Coordinates of C-alpha atoms in Angstrom, one line a residue:
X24 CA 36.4 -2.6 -62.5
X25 CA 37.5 -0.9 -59.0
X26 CA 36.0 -3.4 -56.8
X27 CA 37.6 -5.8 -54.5
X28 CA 35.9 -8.5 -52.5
X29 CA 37.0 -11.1 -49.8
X30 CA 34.7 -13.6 -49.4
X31 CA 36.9 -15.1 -46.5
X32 CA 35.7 -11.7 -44.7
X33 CA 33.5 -12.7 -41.9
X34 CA 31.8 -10.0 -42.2
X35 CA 30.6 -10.8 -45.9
X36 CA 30.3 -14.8 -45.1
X37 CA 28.2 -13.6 -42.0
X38 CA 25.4 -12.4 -44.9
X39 CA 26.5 -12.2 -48.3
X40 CA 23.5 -10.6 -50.2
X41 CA 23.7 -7.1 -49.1
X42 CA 27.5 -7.1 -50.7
X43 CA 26.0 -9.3 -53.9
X44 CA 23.5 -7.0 -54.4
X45 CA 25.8 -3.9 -54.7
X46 CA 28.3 -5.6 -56.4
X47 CA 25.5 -6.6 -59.1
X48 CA 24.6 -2.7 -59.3
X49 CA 27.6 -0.9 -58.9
X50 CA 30.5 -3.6 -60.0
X51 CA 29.2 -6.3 -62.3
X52 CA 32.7 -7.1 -62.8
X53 CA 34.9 -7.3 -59.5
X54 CA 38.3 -8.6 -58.1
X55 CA 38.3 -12.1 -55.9
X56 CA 41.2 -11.7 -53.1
X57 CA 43.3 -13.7 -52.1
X58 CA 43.7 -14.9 -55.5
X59 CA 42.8 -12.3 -57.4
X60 CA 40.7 -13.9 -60.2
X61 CA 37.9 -12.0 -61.8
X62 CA 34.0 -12.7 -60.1
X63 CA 31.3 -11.7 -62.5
X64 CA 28.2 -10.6 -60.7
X65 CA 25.7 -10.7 -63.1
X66 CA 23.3 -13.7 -64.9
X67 CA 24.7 -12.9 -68.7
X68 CA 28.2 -12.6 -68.3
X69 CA 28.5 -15.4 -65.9
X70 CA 26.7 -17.2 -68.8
X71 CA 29.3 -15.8 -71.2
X72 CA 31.8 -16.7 -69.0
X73 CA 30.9 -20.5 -69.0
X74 CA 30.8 -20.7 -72.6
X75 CA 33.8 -19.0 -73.3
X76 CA 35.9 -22.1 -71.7
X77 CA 39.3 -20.7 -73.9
X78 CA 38.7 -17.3 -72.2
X79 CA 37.8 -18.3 -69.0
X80 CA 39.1 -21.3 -66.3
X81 CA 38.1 -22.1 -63.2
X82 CA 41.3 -23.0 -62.2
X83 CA 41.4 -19.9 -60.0
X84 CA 38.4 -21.1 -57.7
X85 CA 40.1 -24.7 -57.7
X86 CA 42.7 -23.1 -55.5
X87 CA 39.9 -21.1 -53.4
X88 CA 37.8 -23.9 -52.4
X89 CA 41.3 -26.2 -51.9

């Protein structure tokens, strides 16, 4: 994982799917600033992701979307 992304950016809220679209090719896995919690860019591990609730919280977009 070497990506970062700010979705505050206005550049990225401006139009999002050009920077999803890499991110899904290049960076399935990325870093979510400020808060720094881990994004997951792709159908299956997103999937994973929601069914591995003692892995995974959502506590860290609770604080995001505060």
């Amino acid at each position: 994982m070497s990506a970062v992304i700010d979705p505050t950016d206005p550049s990225i809220r401006a139009n999002p799917y050009p920077t999803y679209a890499y991110l899904r090719e290049h960076h399935p896995v990325c870093r979510v600033e400020p808060e720094g919690i881990l994004g997951f860019c792709r159908h299956q591990q997103v999937k994973a992701a929601l069914r591995d609730y003692r892995t995974f919280s959502s506590q860290g977009f609770r604080v995001m979307l505060a």
